[in-house]
Amino acid sequence: MSRSYTFSHAISRQPSQSIIKGLRAVDTGTPDLALFAQHHADYVAALRSTGAEVTLLDALEDYPDSVFVEDAALCLPEGAVVMRPGAPTRLGEAAIMAPTLTHFYEDIRTIEAPDFIEGGDILTTEKEILVGTSARTTSGGIEALRRATVDWGYTVREVTTPAGVLHFKTDCSLLDEETILSTKRLAASGCFEGYRVIHTAEGEEACGNTIRFNELVIMPSGFPRTAEVLDKAGYTVREVGNSEAAKLDGGMSCLSLRFSPPKPPVKA
C-alpha cells in the first residue's frame, strides 16, 4: 500500500461567507458563494466515494481563506505537524486546526516563530518530502519541518517554487509512487529528477494542482487535454469544478488534509 496517496481519512472545511475577502494574487472576480459551495460538496463527495472517512469542519467566518485547510498542517502516518502560515491573516488557522488533529493523532508537532511554512508548498512522495520556498514558506520553515520529521524517518528536500507561482504544489501533483504531474516551467528546474513526469498540456497549467486520492486522480474540470493524457496513462480521473476556488488561488490539494491515522480515531 502506498502511503503517499492511499488514505483512510480526510479533513475538509465548509467555505465561509467571508471567503469573498480571501487573498488572491490577481483579482479575477469575486467568488460566487453558491457555486463555491456546490463545487466543495462535489469535492467532498469525490473523496468519500473512495471509502474514506471525511471530517467536514464548520466554516470560520473570521478566516476568509480557512477553506484551504491543507496550509494549516501536514498529516503523516506517524504524526501531524502544525504549520505556521506565511500570510498574517492566516496565522490563526493552524492553531484552530490543532485540536481537530488530536482526534486522530497522539504525536503532534508545531512549527514555531519566526519560521513560516504552508502545506501548499509540501509534496510528500514515497521517497521524500519536497518543499518549495515561496512567498509563504521560508528556508527556516523547511529546516524546522526537517527537524520535526527526522525521527519519523523522512528526508526533507528544499526546492524552489517558480517566480510568480504562489505555492510549489500550484504547479505539481503526485500521481503514483514514481510519477509527478507538473507544469513544464516547474519541471524545467530539475526538481523531479528520478521521477517520471507527465506535463500539463500547453495552456492548461492551472490543473497542475490535482490530487491522487486512493484510486482516483481528482482534478479541476475544464482541462480536457490534460485529462485525456491522464486517462490514457491509466489513471481514473474524476473532474470537479474549481472555478471559484481558483479565483482565490485555490486548487484540489488546498481543500483537504489527506491521511491515514496511526491509531483508531479518538472520538470527540
mmCIF file with all atom_site columns, N, CA, C and O in Angstrom, residues 199-253:
data_model
loop_
_atom_site.group_PDB
_atom_site.id
_atom_site.type_symbol
_atom_site.label_atom_id
_atom_site.label_alt_id
_atom_site.label_comp_id
_atom_site.label_asym_id
_atom_site.label_entity_id
_atom_site.label_seq_id
_atom_site.pdbx_PDB_ins_code
_atom_site.Cartn_x
_atom_site.Cartn_y
_atom_site.Cartn_z
_atom_site.occupancy
_atom_site.B_iso_or_equiv
_atom_site.pdbx_formal_charge
_atom_site.auth_seq_id
_atom_site.auth_comp_id
_atom_site.auth_asym_id
_atom_site.auth_atom_id
_atom_site.pdbx_PDB_model_num
ATOM 1   N N  . HIS A 1 199 ? 3.608   16.118 -18.151 1.00 0.00 ? 199 HIS A N  1
ATOM 2   C CA . HIS A 1 199 ? 3.400   17.567 -18.195 1.00 0.00 ? 199 HIS A CA 1
ATOM 3   C C  . HIS A 1 199 ? 1.927   17.913 -18.408 1.00 0.00 ? 199 HIS A C  1
ATOM 4   O O  . HIS A 1 199 ? 1.217   17.205 -19.135 1.00 0.00 ? 199 HIS A O  1
ATOM 5   N N  . THR A 1 200 ? 1.507   19.000 -17.782 1.00 0.00 ? 200 THR A N  1
ATOM 6   C CA . THR A 1 200 ? 0.194   19.545 -18.110 1.00 0.00 ? 200 THR A CA 1
ATOM 7   C C  . THR A 1 200 ? 0.221   20.020 -19.557 1.00 0.00 ? 200 THR A C  1
ATOM 8   O O  . THR A 1 200 ? 1.274   20.427 -20.067 1.00 0.00 ? 200 THR A O  1
ATOM 9   N N  . ALA A 1 201 ? -0.922  19.961 -20.224 1.00 0.00 ? 201 ALA A N  1
ATOM 10  C CA . ALA A 1 201 ? -0.992  20.397 -21.618 1.00 0.00 ? 201 ALA A CA 1
ATOM 11  C C  . ALA A 1 201 ? -0.732  21.892 -21.716 1.00 0.00 ? 201 ALA A C  1
ATOM 12  O O  . ALA A 1 201 ? -0.979  22.660 -20.768 1.00 0.00 ? 201 ALA A O  1
ATOM 13  N N  . GLU A 1 202 ? -0.220  22.317 -22.847 1.00 0.00 ? 202 GLU A N  1
ATOM 14  C CA . GLU A 1 202 ? 0.040   23.746 -23.078 1.00 0.00 ? 202 GLU A CA 1
ATOM 15  C C  . GLU A 1 202 ? -1.244  24.536 -22.864 1.00 0.00 ? 202 GLU A C  1
ATOM 16  O O  . GLU A 1 202 ? -2.301  24.201 -23.384 1.00 0.00 ? 202 GLU A O  1
ATOM 17  N N  . GLY A 1 203 ? -1.146  25.582 -22.051 1.00 0.00 ? 203 GLY A N  1
ATOM 18  C CA . GLY A 1 203 ? -2.318  26.402 -21.762 1.00 0.00 ? 203 GLY A CA 1
ATOM 19  C C  . GLY A 1 203 ? -3.191  25.867 -20.644 1.00 0.00 ? 203 GLY A C  1
ATOM 20  O O  . GLY A 1 203 ? -4.166  26.511 -20.255 1.00 0.00 ? 203 GLY A O  1
ATOM 21  N N  . GLU A 1 204 ? -2.851  24.691 -20.115 1.00 0.00 ? 204 GLU A N  1
ATOM 22  C CA . GLU A 1 204 ? -3.636  24.087 -19.043 1.00 0.00 ? 204 GLU A CA 1
ATOM 23  C C  . GLU A 1 204 ? -2.828  23.956 -17.746 1.00 0.00 ? 204 GLU A C  1
ATOM 24  O O  . GLU A 1 204 ? -3.063  23.079 -16.927 1.00 0.00 ? 204 GLU A O  1
ATOM 25  N N  . GLU A 1 205 ? -1.900  24.875 -17.569 1.00 0.00 ? 205 GLU A N  1
ATOM 26  C CA . GLU A 1 205 ? -1.029  24.822 -16.391 1.00 0.00 ? 205 GLU A CA 1
ATOM 27  C C  . GLU A 1 205 ? -1.826  24.900 -15.082 1.00 0.00 ? 205 GLU A C  1
ATOM 28  O O  . GLU A 1 205 ? -1.363  24.398 -14.048 1.00 0.00 ? 205 GLU A O  1
ATOM 29  N N  . ALA A 1 206 ? -2.985  25.499 -15.127 1.00 0.00 ? 206 ALA A N  1
ATOM 30  C CA . ALA A 1 206 ? -3.779  25.679 -13.909 1.00 0.00 ? 206 ALA A CA 1
ATOM 31  C C  . ALA A 1 206 ? -4.296  24.371 -13.326 1.00 0.00 ? 206 ALA A C  1
ATOM 32  O O  . ALA A 1 206 ? -4.816  24.361 -12.202 1.00 0.00 ? 206 ALA A O  1
ATOM 33  N N  . CYS A 1 207 ? -4.170  23.268 -14.070 1.00 0.00 ? 207 CYS A N  1
ATOM 34  C CA . CYS A 1 207 ? -4.603  21.983 -13.495 1.00 0.00 ? 207 CYS A CA 1
ATOM 35  C C  . CYS A 1 207 ? -3.434  21.214 -12.908 1.00 0.00 ? 207 CYS A C  1
ATOM 36  O O  . CYS A 1 207 ? -3.568  20.044 -12.541 1.00 0.00 ? 207 CYS A O  1
ATOM 37  N N  . GLY A 1 208 ? -2.269  21.884 -12.778 1.00 0.00 ? 208 GLY A N  1
ATOM 38  C CA . GLY A 1 208 ? -1.122  21.232 -12.153 1.00 0.00 ? 208 GLY A CA 1
ATOM 39  C C  . GLY A 1 208 ? -1.428  20.808 -10.731 1.00 0.00 ? 208 GLY A C  1
ATOM 40  O O  . GLY A 1 208 ? -0.869  19.837 -10.226 1.00 0.00 ? 208 GLY A O  1
ATOM 41  N N  . ASN A 1 209 ? -2.322  21.541 -10.068 1.00 0.00 ? 209 ASN A N  1
ATOM 42  C CA . ASN A 1 209 ? -2.725  21.186 -8.712  1.00 0.00 ? 209 ASN A CA 1
ATOM 43  C C  . ASN A 1 209 ? -3.905  20.226 -8.775  1.00 0.00 ? 209 ASN A C  1
ATOM 44  O O  . ASN A 1 209 ? -5.052  20.621 -8.891  1.00 0.00 ? 209 ASN A O  1
ATOM 45  N N  . THR A 1 210 ? -3.572  18.949 -8.733  1.00 0.00 ? 210 THR A N  1
ATOM 46  C CA . THR A 1 210 ? -4.507  17.826 -8.809  1.00 0.00 ? 210 THR A CA 1
ATOM 47  C C  . THR A 1 210 ? -4.129  16.908 -7.660  1.00 0.00 ? 210 THR A C  1
ATOM 48  O O  . THR A 1 210 ? -3.046  17.051 -7.104  1.00 0.00 ? 210 THR A O  1
ATOM 49  N N  . ILE A 1 211 ? -5.005  16.014 -7.240  1.00 0.00 ? 211 ILE A N  1
ATOM 50  C CA . ILE A 1 211 ? -4.598  15.096 -6.162  1.00 0.00 ? 211 ILE A CA 1
ATOM 51  C C  . ILE A 1 211 ? -4.861  13.645 -6.543  1.00 0.00 ? 211 ILE A C  1
ATOM 52  O O  . ILE A 1 211 ? -5.847  13.340 -7.205  1.00 0.00 ? 211 ILE A O  1
ATOM 53  N N  . ARG A 1 212 ? -3.959  12.781 -6.125  1.00 0.00 ? 212 ARG A N  1
ATOM 54  C CA . ARG A 1 212 ? -4.208  11.352 -6.166  1.00 0.00 ? 212 ARG A CA 1
ATOM 55  C C  . ARG A 1 212 ? -4.753  10.982 -4.789  1.00 0.00 ? 212 ARG A C  1
ATOM 56  O O  . ARG A 1 212 ? -4.090  11.165 -3.758  1.00 0.00 ? 212 ARG A O  1
ATOM 57  N N  . PHE A 1 213 ? -5.979  10.455 -4.787  1.00 0.00 ? 213 PHE A N  1
ATOM 58  C CA . PHE A 1 213 ? -6.630  10.074 -3.534  1.00 0.00 ? 213 PHE A CA 1
ATOM 59  C C  . PHE A 1 213 ? -7.186  8.676  -3.712  1.00 0.00 ? 213 PHE A C  1
ATOM 60  O O  . PHE A 1 213 ? -8.198  8.472  -4.371  1.00 0.00 ? 213 PHE A O  1
ATOM 61  N N  . ASN A 1 214 ? -6.477  7.710  -3.156  1.00 0.00 ? 214 ASN A N  1
ATOM 62  C CA . ASN A 1 214 ? -6.819  6.304  -3.349  1.00 0.00 ? 214 ASN A CA 1
ATOM 63  C C  . ASN A 1 214 ? -6.854  5.986  -4.838  1.00 0.00 ? 214 ASN A C  1
ATOM 64  O O  . ASN A 1 214 ? -5.882  6.273  -5.527  1.00 0.00 ? 214 ASN A O  1
ATOM 65  N N  . GLU A 1 215 ? -7.946  5.450  -5.369  1.00 0.00 ? 215 GLU A N  1
ATOM 66  C CA . GLU A 1 215 ? -7.934  5.060  -6.780  1.00 0.00 ? 215 GLU A CA 1
ATOM 67  C C  . GLU A 1 215 ? -8.189  6.213  -7.738  1.00 0.00 ? 215 GLU A C  1
ATOM 68  O O  . GLU A 1 215 ? -8.059  6.054  -8.952  1.00 0.00 ? 215 GLU A O  1
ATOM 69  N N  . LEU A 1 216 ? -8.545  7.366  -7.214  1.00 0.00 ? 216 LEU A N  1
ATOM 70  C CA . LEU A 1 216 ? -8.918  8.495  -8.072  1.00 0.00 ? 216 LEU A CA 1
ATOM 71  C C  . LEU A 1 216 ? -7.783  9.499  -8.252  1.00 0.00 ? 216 LEU A C  1
ATOM 72  O O  . LEU A 1 216 ? -7.002  9.747  -7.336  1.00 0.00 ? 216 LEU A O  1
ATOM 73  N N  . VAL A 1 217 ? -7.743  10.111 -9.434  1.00 0.00 ? 217 VAL A N  1
ATOM 74  C CA . VAL A 1 217 ? -6.999  11.354 -9.650  1.00 0.00 ? 217 VAL A CA 1
ATOM 75  C C  . VAL A 1 217 ? -8.073  12.427 -9.776  1.00 0.00 ? 217 VAL A C  1
ATOM 76  O O  . VAL A 1 217 ? -8.839  12.461 -10.741 1.00 0.00 ? 217 VAL A O  1
ATOM 77  N N  . ILE A 1 218 ? -8.162  13.271 -8.756  1.00 0.00 ? 218 ILE A N  1
ATOM 78  C CA . ILE A 1 218 ? -9.197  14.308 -8.713  1.00 0.00 ? 218 ILE A CA 1
ATOM 79  C C  . ILE A 1 218 ? -8.576  15.594 -9.230  1.00 0.00 ? 218 ILE A C  1
ATOM 80  O O  . ILE A 1 218 ? -7.624  16.112 -8.652  1.00 0.00 ? 218 ILE A O  1
ATOM 81  N N  . MET A 1 219 ? -9.132  16.092 -10.340 1.00 0.00 ? 219 MET A N  1
ATOM 82  C CA . MET A 1 219 ? -8.562  17.269 -10.976 1.00 0.00 ? 219 MET A CA 1
ATOM 83  C C  . MET A 1 219 ? -9.645  18.300 -11.250 1.00 0.00 ? 219 MET A C  1
ATOM 84  O O  . MET A 1 219 ? -10.831 17.964 -11.332 1.00 0.00 ? 219 MET A O  1
ATOM 85  N N  . PRO A 1 220 ? -9.262  19.570 -11.359 1.00 0.00 ? 220 PRO A N  1
ATOM 86  C CA . PRO A 1 220 ? -10.249 20.590 -11.677 1.00 0.00 ? 220 PRO A CA 1
ATOM 87  C C  . PRO A 1 220 ? -10.800 20.378 -13.076 1.00 0.00 ? 220 PRO A C  1
ATOM 88  O O  . PRO A 1 220 ? -10.080 19.972 -13.988 1.00 0.00 ? 220 PRO A O  1
ATOM 89  N N  . SER A 1 221 ? -12.088 20.629 -13.244 1.00 0.00 ? 221 SER A N  1
ATOM 90  C CA . SER A 1 221 ? -12.702 20.463 -14.556 1.00 0.00 ? 221 SER A CA 1
ATOM 91  C C  . SER A 1 221 ? -12.289 21.607 -15.481 1.00 0.00 ? 221 SER A C  1
ATOM 92  O O  . SER A 1 221 ? -11.869 22.676 -15.026 1.00 0.00 ? 221 SER A O  1
ATOM 93  N N  . GLY A 1 222 ? -12.379 21.360 -16.764 1.00 0.00 ? 222 GLY A N  1
ATOM 94  C CA . GLY A 1 222 ? -12.079 22.402 -17.746 1.00 0.00 ? 222 GLY A CA 1
ATOM 95  C C  . GLY A 1 222 ? -10.710 22.293 -18.385 1.00 0.00 ? 222 GLY A C  1
ATOM 96  O O  . GLY A 1 222 ? -10.262 23.244 -19.033 1.00 0.00 ? 222 GLY A O  1
ATOM 97  N N  . PHE A 1 223 ? -10.057 21.148 -18.213 1.00 0.00 ? 223 PHE A N  1
ATOM 98  C CA . PHE A 1 223 ? -8.720  20.954 -18.782 1.00 0.00 ? 223 PHE A CA 1
ATOM 99  C C  . PHE A 1 223 ? -8.701  19.635 -19.554 1.00 0.00 ? 223 PHE A C  1
ATOM 100 O O  . PHE A 1 223 ? -8.070  18.660 -19.135 1.00 0.00 ? 223 PHE A O  1
ATOM 101 N N  . PRO A 1 224 ? -9.408  19.594 -20.668 1.00 0.00 ? 224 PRO A N  1
ATOM 102 C CA . PRO A 1 224 ? -9.667  18.317 -21.356 1.00 0.00 ? 224 PRO A CA 1
ATOM 103 C C  . PRO A 1 224 ? -8.433  17.614 -21.897 1.00 0.00 ? 224 PRO A C  1
ATOM 104 O O  . PRO A 1 224 ? -8.373  16.380 -21.878 1.00 0.00 ? 224 PRO A O  1
ATOM 105 N N  . ARG A 1 225 ? -7.445  18.362 -22.353 1.00 0.00 ? 225 ARG A N  1
ATOM 106 C CA . ARG A 1 225 ? -6.279  17.699 -22.945 1.00 0.00 ? 225 ARG A CA 1
ATOM 107 C C  . ARG A 1 225 ? -5.435  17.002 -21.885 1.00 0.00 ? 225 ARG A C  1
ATOM 108 O O  . ARG A 1 225 ? -4.957  15.880 -22.096 1.00 0.00 ? 225 ARG A O  1
ATOM 109 N N  . THR A 1 226 ? -5.276  17.650 -20.744 1.00 0.00 ? 226 THR A N  1
ATOM 110 C CA . THR A 1 226 ? -4.536  17.002 -19.659 1.00 0.00 ? 226 THR A CA 1
ATOM 111 C C  . THR A 1 226 ? -5.319  15.811 -19.116 1.00 0.00 ? 226 THR A C  1
ATOM 112 O O  . THR A 1 226 ? -4.739  14.755 -18.829 1.00 0.00 ? 226 THR A O  1
ATOM 113 N N  . ALA A 1 227 ? -6.631  15.959 -18.998 1.00 0.00 ? 227 ALA A N  1
ATOM 114 C CA . ALA A 1 227 ? -7.466  14.854 -18.532 1.00 0.00 ? 227 ALA A CA 1
ATOM 115 C C  . ALA A 1 227 ? -7.334  13.659 -19.464 1.00 0.00 ? 227 ALA A C  1
ATOM 116 O O  . ALA A 1 227 ? -7.255  12.504 -19.012 1.00 0.00 ? 227 ALA A O  1
ATOM 117 N N  . GLU A 1 228 ? -7.266  13.918 -20.754 1.00 0.00 ? 228 GLU A N  1
ATOM 118 C CA . GLU A 1 228 ? -7.127  12.831 -21.723 1.00 0.00 ? 228 GLU A CA 1
ATOM 119 C C  . GLU A 1 228 ? -5.778  12.136 -21.579 1.00 0.00 ? 228 GLU A C  1
ATOM 120 O O  . GLU A 1 228 ? -5.686  10.908 -21.657 1.00 0.00 ? 228 GLU A O  1
ATOM 121 N N  . VAL A 1 229 ? -4.722  12.926 -21.364 1.00 0.00 ? 229 VAL A N  1
ATOM 122 C CA . VAL A 1 229 ? -3.392  12.348 -21.174 1.00 0.00 ? 229 VAL A CA 1
ATOM 123 C C  . VAL A 1 229 ? -3.388  11.427 -19.945 1.00 0.00 ? 229 VAL A C  1
ATOM 124 O O  . VAL A 1 229 ? -2.850  10.312 -19.985 1.00 0.00 ? 229 VAL A O  1
ATOM 125 N N  . LEU A 1 230 ? -3.993  11.877 -18.867 1.00 0.00 ? 230 LEU A N  1
ATOM 126 C CA . LEU A 1 230 ? -4.023  11.079 -17.644 1.00 0.00 ? 230 LEU A CA 1
ATOM 127 C C  . LEU A 1 230 ? -4.866  9.820  -17.826 1.00 0.00 ? 230 LEU A C  1
ATOM 128 O O  . LEU A 1 230 ? -4.515  8.738  -17.347 1.00 0.00 ? 230 LEU A O  1
ATOM 129 N N  . ASP A 1 231 ? -5.971  9.966  -18.531 1.00 0.00 ? 231 ASP A N  1
ATOM 130 C CA . ASP A 1 231 ? -6.822  8.810  -18.798 1.00 0.00 ? 231 ASP A CA 1
ATOM 131 C C  . ASP A 1 231 ? -6.068  7.762  -19.621 1.00 0.00 ? 231 ASP A C  1
ATOM 132 O O  . ASP A 1 231 ? -6.090  6.567  -19.316 1.00 0.00 ? 231 ASP A O  1
ATOM 133 N N  . LYS A 1 232 ? -5.370  8.220  -20.647 1.00 0.00 ? 232 LYS A N  1
ATOM 134 C CA . LYS A 1 232 ? -4.616  7.298  -21.494 1.00 0.00 ? 232 LYS A CA 1
ATOM 135 C C  . LYS A 1 232 ? -3.451  6.659  -20.756 1.00 0.00 ? 232 LYS A C  1
ATOM 136 O O  . LYS A 1 232 ? -2.999  5.563  -21.107 1.00 0.00 ? 232 LYS A O  1
ATOM 137 N N  . ALA A 1 233 ? -2.965  7.349  -19.721 1.00 0.00 ? 233 ALA A N  1
ATOM 138 C CA . ALA A 1 233 ? -1.870  6.798  -18.910 1.00 0.00 ? 233 ALA A CA 1
ATOM 139 C C  . ALA A 1 233 ? -2.373  5.775  -17.897 1.00 0.00 ? 233 ALA A C  1
ATOM 140 O O  . ALA A 1 233 ? -1.573  5.185  -17.172 1.00 0.00 ? 233 ALA A O  1
ATOM 141 N N  . GLY A 1 234 ? -3.692  5.582  -17.839 1.00 0.00 ? 234 GLY A N  1
ATOM 142 C CA . GLY A 1 234 ? -4.257  4.552  -16.985 1.00 0.00 ? 234 GLY A CA 1
ATOM 143 C C  . GLY A 1 234 ? -4.822  5.010  -15.663 1.00 0.00 ? 234 GLY A C  1
ATOM 144 O O  . GLY A 1 234 ? -5.223  4.180  -14.837 1.00 0.00 ? 234 GLY A O  1
ATOM 145 N N  . TYR A 1 235 ? -4.893  6.317  -15.450 1.00 0.00 ? 235 TYR A N  1
ATOM 146 C CA . TYR A 1 235 ? -5.435  6.829  -14.200 1.00 0.00 ? 235 TYR A CA 1
ATOM 147 C C  . TYR A 1 235 ? -6.952  6.986  -14.284 1.00 0.00 ? 235 TYR A C  1
ATOM 148 O O  . TYR A 1 235 ? -7.501  7.257  -15.352 1.00 0.00 ? 235 TYR A O  1
ATOM 149 N N  . THR A 1 236 ? -7.623  6.820  -13.153 1.00 0.00 ? 236 THR A N  1
ATOM 150 C CA . THR A 1 236 ? -9.067  7.020  -13.068 1.00 0.00 ? 236 THR A CA 1
ATOM 151 C C  . THR A 1 236 ? -9.315  8.468  -12.686 1.00 0.00 ? 236 THR A C  1
ATOM 152 O O  . THR A 1 236 ? -9.110  8.860  -11.523 1.00 0.00 ? 236 THR A O  1
ATOM 153 N N  . VAL A 1 237 ? -9.705  9.271  -13.644 1.00 0.00 ? 237 VAL A N  1
ATOM 154 C CA . VAL A 1 237 ? -9.821  10.716 -13.453 1.00 0.00 ? 237 VAL A CA 1
ATOM 155 C C  . VAL A 1 237 ? -11.240 11.088 -13.011 1.00 0.00 ? 237 VAL A C  1
ATOM 156 O O  . VAL A 1 237 ? -12.219 10.626 -13.591 1.00 0.00 ? 237 VAL A O  1
ATOM 157 N N  . ARG A 1 238 ? -11.327 11.916 -11.992 1.00 0.00 ? 238 ARG A N  1
ATOM 158 C CA . ARG A 1 238 ? -12.610 12.491 -11.557 1.00 0.00 ? 238 ARG A CA 1
ATOM 159 C C  . ARG A 1 238 ? -12.460 14.009 -11.595 1.00 0.00 ? 238 ARG A C  1
ATOM 160 O O  . ARG A 1 238 ? -11.613 14.572 -10.888 1.00 0.00 ? 238 ARG A O  1
ATOM 161 N N  . GLU A 1 239 ? -13.247 14.662 -12.423 1.00 0.00 ? 239 GLU A N  1
ATOM 162 C CA . GLU A 1 239 ? -13.170 16.118 -12.554 1.00 0.00 ? 239 GLU A CA 1
ATOM 163 C C  . GLU A 1 239 ? -14.175 16.797 -11.623 1.00 0.00 ? 239 GLU A C  1
ATOM 164 O O  . GLU A 1 239 ? -15.330 16.369 -11.524 1.00 0.00 ? 239 GLU A O  1
ATOM 165 N N  . VAL A 1 240 ? -13.725 17.849 -10.968 1.00 0.00 ? 240 VAL A N  1
ATOM 166 C CA . VAL A 1 240 ? -14.551 18.600 -10.021 1.00 0.00 ? 240 VAL A CA 1
ATOM 167 C C  . VAL A 1 240 ? -14.416 20.085 -10.342 1.00 0.00 ? 240 VAL A C  1
ATOM 168 O O  . VAL A 1 240 ? -13.306 20.577 -10.583 1.00 0.00 ? 240 VAL A O  1
ATOM 169 N N  . GLY A 1 241 ? -15.510 20.799 -10.341 1.00 0.00 ? 241 GLY A N  1
ATOM 170 C CA . GLY A 1 241 ? -15.478 22.234 -10.598 1.00 0.00 ? 241 GLY A CA 1
ATOM 171 C C  . GLY A 1 241 ? -14.598 22.968 -9.598  1.00 0.00 ? 241 GLY A C  1
ATOM 172 O O  . GLY A 1 241 ? -14.628 22.668 -8.396  1.00 0.00 ? 241 GLY A O  1
ATOM 173 N N  . ASN A 1 242 ? -13.824 23.930 -10.105 1.00 0.00 ? 242 ASN A N  1
ATOM 174 C CA . ASN A 1 242 ? -12.903 24.661 -9.225  1.00 0.00 ? 242 ASN A CA 1
ATOM 175 C C  . ASN A 1 242 ? -12.823 26.138 -9.598  1.00 0.00 ? 242 ASN A C  1
ATOM 176 O O  . ASN A 1 242 ? -11.933 26.840 -9.146  1.00 0.00 ? 242 ASN A O  1
ATOM 177 N N  . SER A 1 243 ? -13.757 26.612 -10.399 1.00 0.00 ? 243 SER A N  1
ATOM 178 C CA . SER A 1 243 ? -13.657 27.984 -10.908 1.00 0.00 ? 243 SER A CA 1
ATOM 179 C C  . SER A 1 243 ? -13.640 29.027 -9.798  1.00 0.00 ? 243 SER A C  1
ATOM 180 O O  . SER A 1 243 ? -12.930 30.039 -9.895  1.00 0.00 ? 243 SER A O  1
ATOM 181 N N  . GLU A 1 244 ? -14.393 28.786 -8.720  1.00 0.00 ? 244 GLU A N  1
ATOM 182 C CA . GLU A 1 244 ? -14.488 29.799 -7.659  1.00 0.00 ? 244 GLU A CA 1
ATOM 183 C C  . GLU A 1 244 ? -13.283 29.741 -6.730  1.00 0.00 ? 244 GLU A C  1
ATOM 184 O O  . GLU A 1 244 ? -12.749 30.781 -6.339  1.00 0.00 ? 244 GLU A O  1
ATOM 185 N N  . ALA A 1 245 ? -12.828 28.555 -6.387  1.00 0.00 ? 245 ALA A N  1
ATOM 186 C CA . ALA A 1 245 ? -11.615 28.450 -5.571  1.00 0.00 ? 245 ALA A CA 1
ATOM 187 C C  . ALA A 1 245 ? -10.417 29.015 -6.321  1.00 0.00 ? 245 ALA A C  1
ATOM 188 O O  . ALA A 1 245 ? -9.525  29.633 -5.720  1.00 0.00 ? 245 ALA A O  1
ATOM 189 N N  . ALA A 1 246 ? -10.396 28.833 -7.636  1.00 0.00 ? 246 ALA A N  1
ATOM 190 C CA . ALA A 1 246 ? -9.280  29.330 -8.445  1.00 0.00 ? 246 ALA A CA 1
ATOM 191 C C  . ALA A 1 246 ? -9.176  30.851 -8.378  1.00 0.00 ? 246 ALA A C  1
ATOM 192 O O  . ALA A 1 246 ? -8.073  31.406 -8.527  1.00 0.00 ? 246 ALA A O  1
ATOM 193 N N  . LYS A 1 247 ? -10.293 31.536 -8.142  1.00 0.00 ? 247 LYS A N  1
ATOM 194 C CA . LYS A 1 247 ? -10.256 32.994 -8.011  1.00 0.00 ? 247 LYS A CA 1
ATOM 195 C C  . LYS A 1 247 ? -9.467  33.415 -6.775  1.00 0.00 ? 247 LYS A C  1
ATOM 196 O O  . LYS A 1 247 ? -9.045  34.575 -6.661  1.00 0.00 ? 247 LYS A O  1
ATOM 197 N N  . LEU A 1 248 ? -9.282  32.470 -5.850  1.00 0.00 ? 248 LEU A N  1
ATOM 198 C CA . LEU A 1 248 ? -8.516  32.718 -4.623  1.00 0.00 ? 248 LEU A CA 1
ATOM 199 C C  . LEU A 1 248 ? -7.226  31.901 -4.619  1.00 0.00 ? 248 LEU A C  1
ATOM 200 O O  . LEU A 1 248 ? -6.672  31.601 -3.560  1.00 0.00 ? 248 LEU A O  1
ATOM 201 N N  . ASP A 1 249 ? -6.770  31.536 -5.805  1.00 0.00 ? 249 ASP A N  1
ATOM 202 C CA . ASP A 1 249 ? -5.524  30.772 -5.973  1.00 0.00 ? 249 ASP A CA 1
ATOM 203 C C  . ASP A 1 249 ? -5.613  29.385 -5.349  1.00 0.00 ? 249 ASP A C  1
ATOM 204 O O  . ASP A 1 249 ? -4.590  28.789 -4.989  1.00 0.00 ? 249 ASP A O  1
ATOM 205 N N  . GLY A 1 250 ? -6.829  28.843 -5.202  1.00 0.00 ? 250 GLY A N  1
ATOM 206 C CA . GLY A 1 250 ? -7.013  27.542 -4.588  1.00 0.00 ? 250 GLY A CA 1
ATOM 207 C C  . GLY A 1 250 ? -7.188  26.432 -5.606  1.00 0.00 ? 250 GLY A C  1
ATOM 208 O O  . GLY A 1 250 ? -7.680  26.654 -6.710  1.00 0.00 ? 250 GLY A O  1
ATOM 209 N N  . GLY A 1 251 ? -6.798  25.219 -5.221  1.00 0.00 ? 251 GLY A N  1
ATOM 210 C CA . GLY A 1 251 ? -6.931  24.064 -6.094  1.00 0.00 ? 251 GLY A CA 1
ATOM 211 C C  . GLY A 1 251 ? -7.332  22.827 -5.332  1.00 0.00 ? 251 GLY A C  1
ATOM 212 O O  . GLY A 1 251 ? -7.770  22.891 -4.180  1.00 0.00 ? 251 GLY A O  1
ATOM 213 N N  . MET A 1 252 ? -7.175  21.678 -5.961  1.00 0.00 ? 252 MET A N  1
ATOM 214 C CA . MET A 1 252 ? -7.651  20.423 -5.390  1.00 0.00 ? 252 MET A CA 1
ATOM 215 C C  . MET A 1 252 ? -6.952  20.052 -4.091  1.00 0.00 ? 252 MET A C  1
ATOM 216 O O  . MET A 1 252 ? -7.589  19.595 -3.139  1.00 0.00 ? 252 MET A O  1
ATOM 217 N N  . SER A 1 253 ? -5.647  20.238 -4.000  1.00 0.00 ? 253 SER A N  1
ATOM 218 C CA . SER A 1 253 ? -4.955  19.824 -2.778  1.00 0.00 ? 253 SER A CA 1
ATOM 219 C C  . SER A 1 253 ? -5.281  20.753 -1.613  1.00 0.00 ? 253 SER A C  1
ATOM 220 O O  . SER A 1 253 ? -5.324  20.326 -0.458  1.00 0.00 ? 253 SER A O  1
#
